[in-house]
GROMACS .gro file of C-alpha atoms in nm:
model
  381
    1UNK     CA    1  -2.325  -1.193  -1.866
    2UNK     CA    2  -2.133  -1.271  -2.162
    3UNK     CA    3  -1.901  -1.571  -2.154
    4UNK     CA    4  -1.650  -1.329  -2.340
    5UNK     CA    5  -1.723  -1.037  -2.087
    6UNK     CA    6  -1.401  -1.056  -1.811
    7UNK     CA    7  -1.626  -0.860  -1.553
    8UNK     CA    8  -1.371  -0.615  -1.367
    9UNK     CA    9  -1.082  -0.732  -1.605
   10UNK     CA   10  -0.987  -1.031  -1.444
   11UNK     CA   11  -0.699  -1.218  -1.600
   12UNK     CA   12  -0.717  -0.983  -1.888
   13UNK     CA   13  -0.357  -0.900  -1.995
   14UNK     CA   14  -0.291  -0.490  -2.059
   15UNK     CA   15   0.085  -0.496  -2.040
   16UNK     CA   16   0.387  -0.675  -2.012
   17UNK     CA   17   0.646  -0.606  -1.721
   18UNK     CA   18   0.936  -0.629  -1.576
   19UNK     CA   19   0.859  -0.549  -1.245
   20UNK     CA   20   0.695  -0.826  -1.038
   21UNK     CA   21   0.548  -1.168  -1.126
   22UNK     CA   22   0.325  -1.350  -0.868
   23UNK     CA   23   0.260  -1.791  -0.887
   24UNK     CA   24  -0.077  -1.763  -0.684
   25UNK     CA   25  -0.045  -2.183  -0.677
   26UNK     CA   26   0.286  -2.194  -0.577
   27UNK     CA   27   0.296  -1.930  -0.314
   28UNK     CA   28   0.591  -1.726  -0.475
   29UNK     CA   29   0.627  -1.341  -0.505
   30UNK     CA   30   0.966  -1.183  -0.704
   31UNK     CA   31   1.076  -0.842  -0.783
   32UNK     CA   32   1.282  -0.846  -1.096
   33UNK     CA   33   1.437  -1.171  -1.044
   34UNK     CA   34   1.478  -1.170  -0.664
   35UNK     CA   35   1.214  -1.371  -0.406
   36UNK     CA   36   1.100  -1.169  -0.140
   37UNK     CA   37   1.214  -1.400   0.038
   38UNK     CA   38   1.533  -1.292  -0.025
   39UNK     CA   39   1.497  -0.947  -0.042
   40UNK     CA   40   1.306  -0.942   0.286
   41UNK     CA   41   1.562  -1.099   0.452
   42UNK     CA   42   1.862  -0.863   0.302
   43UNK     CA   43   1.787  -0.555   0.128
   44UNK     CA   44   1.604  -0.301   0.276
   45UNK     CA   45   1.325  -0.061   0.180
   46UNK     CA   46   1.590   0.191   0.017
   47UNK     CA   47   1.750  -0.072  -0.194
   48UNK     CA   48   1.419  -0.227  -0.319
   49UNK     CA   49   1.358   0.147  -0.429
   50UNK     CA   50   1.646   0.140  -0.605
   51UNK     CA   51   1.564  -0.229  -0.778
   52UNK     CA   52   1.236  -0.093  -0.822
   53UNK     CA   53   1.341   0.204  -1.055
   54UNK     CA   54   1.651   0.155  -1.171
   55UNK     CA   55   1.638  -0.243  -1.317
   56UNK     CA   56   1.926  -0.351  -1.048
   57UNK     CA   57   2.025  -0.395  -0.668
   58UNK     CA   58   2.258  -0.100  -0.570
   59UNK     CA   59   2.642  -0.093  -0.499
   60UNK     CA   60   2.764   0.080  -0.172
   61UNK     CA   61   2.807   0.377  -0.360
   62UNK     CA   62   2.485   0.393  -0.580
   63UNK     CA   63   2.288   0.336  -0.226
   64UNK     CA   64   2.451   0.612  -0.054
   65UNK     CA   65   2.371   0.845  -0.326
   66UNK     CA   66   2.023   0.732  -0.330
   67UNK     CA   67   1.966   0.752   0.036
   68UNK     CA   68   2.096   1.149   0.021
   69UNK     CA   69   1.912   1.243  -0.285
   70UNK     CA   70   1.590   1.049  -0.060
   71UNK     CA   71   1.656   1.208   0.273
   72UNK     CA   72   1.720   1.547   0.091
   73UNK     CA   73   1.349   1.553   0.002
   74UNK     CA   74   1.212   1.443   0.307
   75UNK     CA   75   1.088   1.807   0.439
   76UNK     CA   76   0.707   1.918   0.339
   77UNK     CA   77   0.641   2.274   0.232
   78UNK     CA   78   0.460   2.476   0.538
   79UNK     CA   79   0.161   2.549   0.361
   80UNK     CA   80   0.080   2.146   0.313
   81UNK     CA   81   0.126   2.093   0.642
   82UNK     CA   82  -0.080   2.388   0.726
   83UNK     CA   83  -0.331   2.172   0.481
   84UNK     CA   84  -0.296   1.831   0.663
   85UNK     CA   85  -0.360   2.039   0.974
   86UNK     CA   86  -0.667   2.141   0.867
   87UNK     CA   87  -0.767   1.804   0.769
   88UNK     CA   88  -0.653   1.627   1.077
   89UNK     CA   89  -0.840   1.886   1.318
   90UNK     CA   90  -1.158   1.834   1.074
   91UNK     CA   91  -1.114   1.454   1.163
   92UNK     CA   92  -1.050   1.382   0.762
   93UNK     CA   93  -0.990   1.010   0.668
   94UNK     CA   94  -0.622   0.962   0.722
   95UNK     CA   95  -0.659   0.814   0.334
   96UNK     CA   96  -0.844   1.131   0.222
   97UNK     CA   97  -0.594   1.371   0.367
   98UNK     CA   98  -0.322   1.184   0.239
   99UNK     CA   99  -0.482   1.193  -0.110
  100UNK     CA  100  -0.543   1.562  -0.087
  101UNK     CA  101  -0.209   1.637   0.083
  102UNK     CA  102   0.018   1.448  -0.212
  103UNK     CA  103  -0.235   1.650  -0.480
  104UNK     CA  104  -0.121   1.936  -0.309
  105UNK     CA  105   0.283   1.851  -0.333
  106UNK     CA  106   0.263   1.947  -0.698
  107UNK     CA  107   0.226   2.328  -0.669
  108UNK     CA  108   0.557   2.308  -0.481
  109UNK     CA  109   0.776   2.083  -0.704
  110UNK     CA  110   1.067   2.221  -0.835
  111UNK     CA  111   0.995   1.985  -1.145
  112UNK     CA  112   1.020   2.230  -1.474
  113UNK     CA  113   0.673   2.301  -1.611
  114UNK     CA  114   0.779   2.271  -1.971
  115UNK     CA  115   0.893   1.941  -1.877
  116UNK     CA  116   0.795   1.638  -2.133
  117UNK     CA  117   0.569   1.392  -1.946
  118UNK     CA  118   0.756   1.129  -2.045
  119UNK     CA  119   1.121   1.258  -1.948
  120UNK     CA  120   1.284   1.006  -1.782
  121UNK     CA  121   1.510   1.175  -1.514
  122UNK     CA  122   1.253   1.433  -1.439
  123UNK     CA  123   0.968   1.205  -1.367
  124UNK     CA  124   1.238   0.993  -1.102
  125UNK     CA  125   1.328   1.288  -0.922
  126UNK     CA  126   0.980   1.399  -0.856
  127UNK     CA  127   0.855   0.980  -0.836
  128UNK     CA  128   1.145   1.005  -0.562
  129UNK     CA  129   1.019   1.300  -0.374
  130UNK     CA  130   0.658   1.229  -0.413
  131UNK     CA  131   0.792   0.869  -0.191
  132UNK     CA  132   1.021   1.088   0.026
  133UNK     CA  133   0.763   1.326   0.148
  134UNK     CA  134   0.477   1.065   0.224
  135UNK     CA  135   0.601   0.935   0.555
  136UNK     CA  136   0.672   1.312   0.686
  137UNK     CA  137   0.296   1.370   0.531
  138UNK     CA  138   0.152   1.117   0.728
  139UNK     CA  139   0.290   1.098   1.059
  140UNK     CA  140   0.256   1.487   1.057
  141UNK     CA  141  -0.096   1.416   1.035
  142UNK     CA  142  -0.103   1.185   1.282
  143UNK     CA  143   0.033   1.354   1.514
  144UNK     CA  144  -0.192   1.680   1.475
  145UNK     CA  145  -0.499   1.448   1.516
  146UNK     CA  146  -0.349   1.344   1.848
  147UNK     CA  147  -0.332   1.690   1.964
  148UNK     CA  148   0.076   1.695   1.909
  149UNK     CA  149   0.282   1.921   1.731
  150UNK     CA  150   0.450   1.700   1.429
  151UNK     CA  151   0.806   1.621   1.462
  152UNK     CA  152   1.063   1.712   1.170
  153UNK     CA  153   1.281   1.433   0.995
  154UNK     CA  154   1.621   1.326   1.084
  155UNK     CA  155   1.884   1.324   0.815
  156UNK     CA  156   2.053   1.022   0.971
  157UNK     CA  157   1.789   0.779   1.008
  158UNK     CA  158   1.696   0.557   0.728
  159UNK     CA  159   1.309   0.569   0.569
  160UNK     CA  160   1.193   0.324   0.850
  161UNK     CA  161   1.337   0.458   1.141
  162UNK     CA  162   1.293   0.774   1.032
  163UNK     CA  163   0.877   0.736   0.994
  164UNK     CA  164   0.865   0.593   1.320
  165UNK     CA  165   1.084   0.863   1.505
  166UNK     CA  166   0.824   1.116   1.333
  167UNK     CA  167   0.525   0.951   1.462
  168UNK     CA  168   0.654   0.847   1.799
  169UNK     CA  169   0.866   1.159   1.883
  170UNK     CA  170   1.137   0.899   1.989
  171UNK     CA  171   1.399   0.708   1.782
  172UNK     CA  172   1.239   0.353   1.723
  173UNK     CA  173   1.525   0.101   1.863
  174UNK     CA  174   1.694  -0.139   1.623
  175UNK     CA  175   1.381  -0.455   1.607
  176UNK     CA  176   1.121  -0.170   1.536
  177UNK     CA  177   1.334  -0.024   1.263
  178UNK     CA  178   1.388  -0.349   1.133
  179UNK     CA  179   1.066  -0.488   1.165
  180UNK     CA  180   0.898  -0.241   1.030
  181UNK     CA  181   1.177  -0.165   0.737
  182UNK     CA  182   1.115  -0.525   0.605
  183UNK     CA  183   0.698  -0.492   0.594
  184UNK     CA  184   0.780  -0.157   0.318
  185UNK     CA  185   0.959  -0.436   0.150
  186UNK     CA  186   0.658  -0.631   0.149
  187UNK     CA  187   0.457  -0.410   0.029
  188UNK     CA  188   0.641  -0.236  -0.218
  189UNK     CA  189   0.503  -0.422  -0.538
  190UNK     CA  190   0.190  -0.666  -0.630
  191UNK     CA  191   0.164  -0.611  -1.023
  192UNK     CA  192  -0.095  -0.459  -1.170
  193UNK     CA  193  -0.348  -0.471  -0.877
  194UNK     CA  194  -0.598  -0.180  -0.846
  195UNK     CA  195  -0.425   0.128  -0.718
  196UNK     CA  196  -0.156   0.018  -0.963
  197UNK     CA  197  -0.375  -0.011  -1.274
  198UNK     CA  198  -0.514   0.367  -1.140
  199UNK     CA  199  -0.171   0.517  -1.128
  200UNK     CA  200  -0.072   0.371  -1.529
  201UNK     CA  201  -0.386   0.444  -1.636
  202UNK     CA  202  -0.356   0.817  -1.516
  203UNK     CA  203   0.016   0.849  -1.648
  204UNK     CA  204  -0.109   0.674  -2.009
  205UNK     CA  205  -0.299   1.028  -2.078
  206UNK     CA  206   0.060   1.178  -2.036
  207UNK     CA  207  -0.057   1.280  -1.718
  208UNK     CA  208   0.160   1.387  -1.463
  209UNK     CA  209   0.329   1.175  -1.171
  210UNK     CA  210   0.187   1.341  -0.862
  211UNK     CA  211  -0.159   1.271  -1.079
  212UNK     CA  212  -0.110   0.927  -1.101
  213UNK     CA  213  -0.012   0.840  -0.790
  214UNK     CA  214  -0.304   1.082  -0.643
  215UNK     CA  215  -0.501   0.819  -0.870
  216UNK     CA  216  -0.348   0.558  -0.702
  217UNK     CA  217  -0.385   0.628  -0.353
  218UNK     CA  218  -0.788   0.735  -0.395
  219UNK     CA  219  -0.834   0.368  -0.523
  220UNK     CA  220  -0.656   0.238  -0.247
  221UNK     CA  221  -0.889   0.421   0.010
  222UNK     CA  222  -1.112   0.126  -0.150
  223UNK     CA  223  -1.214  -0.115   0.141
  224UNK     CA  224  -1.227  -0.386  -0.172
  225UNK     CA  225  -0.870  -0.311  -0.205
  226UNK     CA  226  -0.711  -0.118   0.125
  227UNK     CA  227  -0.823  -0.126   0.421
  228UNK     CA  228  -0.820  -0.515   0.499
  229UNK     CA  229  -0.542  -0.513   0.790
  230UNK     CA  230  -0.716  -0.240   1.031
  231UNK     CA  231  -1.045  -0.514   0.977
  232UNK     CA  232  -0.799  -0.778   1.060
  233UNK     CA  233  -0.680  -0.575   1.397
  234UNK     CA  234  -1.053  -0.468   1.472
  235UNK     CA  235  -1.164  -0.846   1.449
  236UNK     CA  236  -0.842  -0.920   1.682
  237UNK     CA  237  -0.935  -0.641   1.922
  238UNK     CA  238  -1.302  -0.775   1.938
  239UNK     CA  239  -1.234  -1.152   1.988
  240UNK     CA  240  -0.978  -0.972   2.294
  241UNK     CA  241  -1.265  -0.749   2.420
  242UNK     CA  242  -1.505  -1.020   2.433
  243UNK     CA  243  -1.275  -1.271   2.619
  244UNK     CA  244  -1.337  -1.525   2.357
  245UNK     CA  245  -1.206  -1.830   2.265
  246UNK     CA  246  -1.050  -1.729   1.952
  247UNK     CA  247  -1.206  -2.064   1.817
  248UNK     CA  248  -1.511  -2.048   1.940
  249UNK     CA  249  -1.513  -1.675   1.802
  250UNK     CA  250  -1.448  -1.779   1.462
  251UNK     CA  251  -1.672  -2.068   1.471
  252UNK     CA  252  -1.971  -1.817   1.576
  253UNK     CA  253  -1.826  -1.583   1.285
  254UNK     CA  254  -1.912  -1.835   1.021
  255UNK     CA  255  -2.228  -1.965   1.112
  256UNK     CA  256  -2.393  -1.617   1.127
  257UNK     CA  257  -2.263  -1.516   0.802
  258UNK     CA  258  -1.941  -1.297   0.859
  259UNK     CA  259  -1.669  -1.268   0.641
  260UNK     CA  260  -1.311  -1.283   0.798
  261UNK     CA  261  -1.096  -1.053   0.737
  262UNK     CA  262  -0.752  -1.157   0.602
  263UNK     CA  263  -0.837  -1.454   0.399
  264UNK     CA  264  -0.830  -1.513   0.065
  265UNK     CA  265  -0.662  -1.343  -0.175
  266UNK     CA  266  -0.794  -1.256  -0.557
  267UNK     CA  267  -0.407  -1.413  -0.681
  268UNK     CA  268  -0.261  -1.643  -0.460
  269UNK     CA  269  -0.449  -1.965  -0.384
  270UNK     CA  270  -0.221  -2.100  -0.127
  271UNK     CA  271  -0.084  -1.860   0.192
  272UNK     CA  272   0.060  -1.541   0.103
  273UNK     CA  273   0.417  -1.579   0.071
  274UNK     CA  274   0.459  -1.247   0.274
  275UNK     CA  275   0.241  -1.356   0.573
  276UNK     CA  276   0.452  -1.621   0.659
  277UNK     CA  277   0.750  -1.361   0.644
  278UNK     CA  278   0.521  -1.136   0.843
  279UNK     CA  279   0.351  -1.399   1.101
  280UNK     CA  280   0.719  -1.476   1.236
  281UNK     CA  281   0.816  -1.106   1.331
  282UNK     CA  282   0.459  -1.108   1.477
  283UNK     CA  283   0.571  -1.376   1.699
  284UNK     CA  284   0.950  -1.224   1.750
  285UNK     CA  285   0.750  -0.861   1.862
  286UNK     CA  286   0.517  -1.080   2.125
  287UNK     CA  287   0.789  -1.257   2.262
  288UNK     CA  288   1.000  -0.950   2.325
  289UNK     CA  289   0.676  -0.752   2.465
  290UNK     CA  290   0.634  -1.086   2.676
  291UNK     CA  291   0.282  -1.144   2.572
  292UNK     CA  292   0.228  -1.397   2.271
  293UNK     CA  293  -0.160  -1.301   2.263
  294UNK     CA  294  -0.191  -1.152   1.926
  295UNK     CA  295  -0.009  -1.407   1.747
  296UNK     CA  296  -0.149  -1.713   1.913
  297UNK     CA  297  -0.513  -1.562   1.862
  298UNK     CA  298  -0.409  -1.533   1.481
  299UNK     CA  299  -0.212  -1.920   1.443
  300UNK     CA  300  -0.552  -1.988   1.557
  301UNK     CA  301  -0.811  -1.891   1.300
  302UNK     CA  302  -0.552  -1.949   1.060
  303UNK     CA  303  -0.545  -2.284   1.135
  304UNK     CA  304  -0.869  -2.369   1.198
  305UNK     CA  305  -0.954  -2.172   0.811
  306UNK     CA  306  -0.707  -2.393   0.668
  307UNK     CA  307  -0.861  -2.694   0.784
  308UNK     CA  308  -1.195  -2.663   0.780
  309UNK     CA  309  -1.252  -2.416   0.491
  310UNK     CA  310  -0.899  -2.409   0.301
  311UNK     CA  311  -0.835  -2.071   0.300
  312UNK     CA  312  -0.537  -1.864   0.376
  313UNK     CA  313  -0.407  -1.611   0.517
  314UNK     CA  314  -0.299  -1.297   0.264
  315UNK     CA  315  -0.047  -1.034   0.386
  316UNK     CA  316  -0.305  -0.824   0.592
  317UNK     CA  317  -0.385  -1.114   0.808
  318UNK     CA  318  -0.004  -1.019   1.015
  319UNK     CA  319   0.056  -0.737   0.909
  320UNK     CA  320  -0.216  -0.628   1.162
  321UNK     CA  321  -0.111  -0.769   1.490
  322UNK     CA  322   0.311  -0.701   1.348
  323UNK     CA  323   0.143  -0.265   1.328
  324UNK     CA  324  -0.003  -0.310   1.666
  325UNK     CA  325   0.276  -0.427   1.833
  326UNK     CA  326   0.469  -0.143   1.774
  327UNK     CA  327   0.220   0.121   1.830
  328UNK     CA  328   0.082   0.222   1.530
  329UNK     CA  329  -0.265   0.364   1.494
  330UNK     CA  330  -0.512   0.108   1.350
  331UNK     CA  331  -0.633   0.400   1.105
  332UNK     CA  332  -0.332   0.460   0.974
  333UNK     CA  333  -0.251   0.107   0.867
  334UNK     CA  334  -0.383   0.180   0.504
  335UNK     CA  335  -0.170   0.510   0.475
  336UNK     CA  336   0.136   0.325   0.551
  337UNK     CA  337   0.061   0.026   0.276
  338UNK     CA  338   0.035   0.356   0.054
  339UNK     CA  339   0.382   0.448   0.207
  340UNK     CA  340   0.562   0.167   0.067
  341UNK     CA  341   0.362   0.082  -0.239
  342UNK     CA  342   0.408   0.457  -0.437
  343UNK     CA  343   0.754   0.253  -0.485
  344UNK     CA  344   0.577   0.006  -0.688
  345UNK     CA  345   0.335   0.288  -0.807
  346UNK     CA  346   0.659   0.522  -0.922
  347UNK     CA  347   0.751   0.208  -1.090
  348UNK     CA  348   0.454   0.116  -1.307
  349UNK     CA  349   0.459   0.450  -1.416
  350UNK     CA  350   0.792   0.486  -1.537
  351UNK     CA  351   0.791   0.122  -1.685
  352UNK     CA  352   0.444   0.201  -1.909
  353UNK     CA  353   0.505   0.515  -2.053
  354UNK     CA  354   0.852   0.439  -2.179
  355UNK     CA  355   0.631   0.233  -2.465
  356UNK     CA  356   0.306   0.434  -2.411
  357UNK     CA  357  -0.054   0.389  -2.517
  358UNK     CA  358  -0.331   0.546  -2.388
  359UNK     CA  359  -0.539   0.268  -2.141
  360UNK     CA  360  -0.888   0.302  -2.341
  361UNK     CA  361  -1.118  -0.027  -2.249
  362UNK     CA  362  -1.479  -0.042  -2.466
  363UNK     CA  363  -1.785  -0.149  -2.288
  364UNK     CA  364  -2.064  -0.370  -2.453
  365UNK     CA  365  -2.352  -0.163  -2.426
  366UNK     CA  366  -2.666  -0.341  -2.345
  367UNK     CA  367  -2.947  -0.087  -2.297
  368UNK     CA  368  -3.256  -0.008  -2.543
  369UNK     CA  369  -3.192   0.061  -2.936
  370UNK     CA  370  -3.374   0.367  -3.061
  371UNK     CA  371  -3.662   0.112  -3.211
  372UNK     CA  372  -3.734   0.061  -2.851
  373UNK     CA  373  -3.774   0.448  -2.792
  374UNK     CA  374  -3.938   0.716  -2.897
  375UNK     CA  375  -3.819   1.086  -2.826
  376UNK     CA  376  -4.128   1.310  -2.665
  377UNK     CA  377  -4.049   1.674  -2.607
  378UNK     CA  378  -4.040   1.788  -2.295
  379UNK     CA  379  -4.371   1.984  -2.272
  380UNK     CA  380  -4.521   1.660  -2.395
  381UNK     CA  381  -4.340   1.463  -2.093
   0.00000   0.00000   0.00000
């Protein structure tokens, strides 16, 4: 390989943004200014939307609005949930049916079709539906799989509560809501990761918006880039099944060659500023469930990683046990990451084609030359 050659573009620069910035050393993740810290800790899902697309936190006002115009789009058209039906009673891959189901959302968008790809206002509204309708998507498809009927949306539940009321057929009490409101938060941006780099390089062909965030979600379904929390849970659920000292477990892990899921991190090279956000409401969910299994098992092969190894734990590693907790289907841990991160997806999207140029890397080629080859025809073959 070429010293030149950035294999997989790694630390090659393609744009500049406004979005998100991430200190892997440091430990630090911000969204337009704020930590996520912060923002965790105050806004919620809605209002990082809002940041997200419009360059600032909401007013009262501005959020209201926001939260109609969201809830207002929140229903699915019949026939793609007569789709997702089909899929979830064909066992689909929850990340295949939600690819195939948002694909789908375009025949029934009331966007104009003489619309300019890079219109501003029409490319939010449908960015804003296209995030409205995934939750309904996906916990309608849960359901079905399950053998239930799915459950419509409530106007008067916010994006959090309102997912979990879908999927549970009960309205999630006030922790739940919260809990899970402030893990979209988490998720909702990462700069240019994968799926992101999909979804701008879609929209730079002047592409459309349900496109590029079809893009986005098929390179999610990736288990190099989604996927790493249901491992995490799976691993937790074994060490549990086994009766294992989580210790010994990892110990055993290591010296037969197994990778562990939930370490290490391609940007940050100190812990994931959002586990530690997540690995506390871990803890708050086992206390109130009066079992402190999950976490404990985790706070152990963290630590013992740390020490012994020095690696750390990225946001899958608690997101995991935090899902579990509360009832969520392992298999649809990866469709809910996609539920929160079209924010950041609709973002990207928006932010690159205001200055667009079509995303059109070169390859070194390094096969024969035509002095190496000579053509036979094919009856001489």
């Amino acid at each position: 390989m070429s010293d030149d050659l950035k294999k997989g573009l790694e630390g090659v620069i393609v744009a500049e943004s406004e979005l998100s910035v991430i200190d892997g050393d440091a430990g630090k993740l911000v969204y337009r200014g704020y930590t996520i810290e912060d923002l965790a800790k105050g806004a919620s899902y809605e209002e990082v939307l809002y940041l997200l697309w419009h360059g600032h936190l909401p007013n009262r006002d501005e959020l209201s609005e926001f939260k109609q115009a969201m809830v207002a789009a929140r229903d699915v058209d019949d026939d793609v949930i007569s789709t997702v039906r089909q899929l979830a009673e064909a066992d689909e891959n929850p990340m295949a049916a939600l690819r195939t189901a948002v694909s789908m959302l375009s025949a029934f968008d009331p966007a104009p079709e003489d619309a300019e790809p890079t219109d501003e206002t029409v490319n939010l509204e449908t960015g804003r539906r296209i995030t409205a309708k995934i939750p309904t998507i996906i916990a309608a498809f849960t359901r079905i799989r399950d053998g239930k009927e799915p459950v419509e949306p409530r106007n008067d539940l916010d994006h959090a509560a309102n997912f979990l009321y879908m999927l549970n057929g009960e309205e999630p009490d006030d922790v739940l809501a919260d809990v899970f409101d402030q893990a979209l938060v988490l998720h909702a941006d990462h700069g240019l990761n994968a799926s992101t780099f999909s979804a701008i390089t879609t929209a730079s062909t002047l592409s459309d918006v349900h496109s590029a965030v079809t893009s986005a979600i098929g390179t999610l379904k990736g288990p190099l880039h989604g996927g790493a929390n249901q491992d995490v849970m799976e691993m937790l659920k074994e060490v549990d099944d086994a009766e294992s000292d989580p210790l010994d477990w990892v110990k055993n892990a290591l010296d037969e060659g197994r990778r562990v899921s939930g370490f290490g991190h391609r940007v940050y090279n100190v812990k994931d500023p959002r586990a530690k956000i997540l690995g506390e409401r871990s803890k708050e969910l086992g206390e109130a469930a009066g079992t402190l299994k999950w976490y404990e098992m985790s706070t152990t092969i963290e630590d013992y990683l740390m020490e012994e190894k020095g690696l750390a734990p990225n946001v899958d590693f608690y997101s995991a046990s935090t899902y579990y907790q509360m009832g969520i289907p392992i298999d649809i841990y990866t469709p809910i990451f996609a539920m929160s991160r079209v924010g950041g997806w609709v973002a990207h999207v928006f932010e690159y084609i205001e200055d667009n140029r079509l995303i059109r890397p070169r390859a070194r080629y390094v096969g024969k030359s035509p002095d190496e080859t000579e053509f036979v025809p094919l009856d001489e073959r």
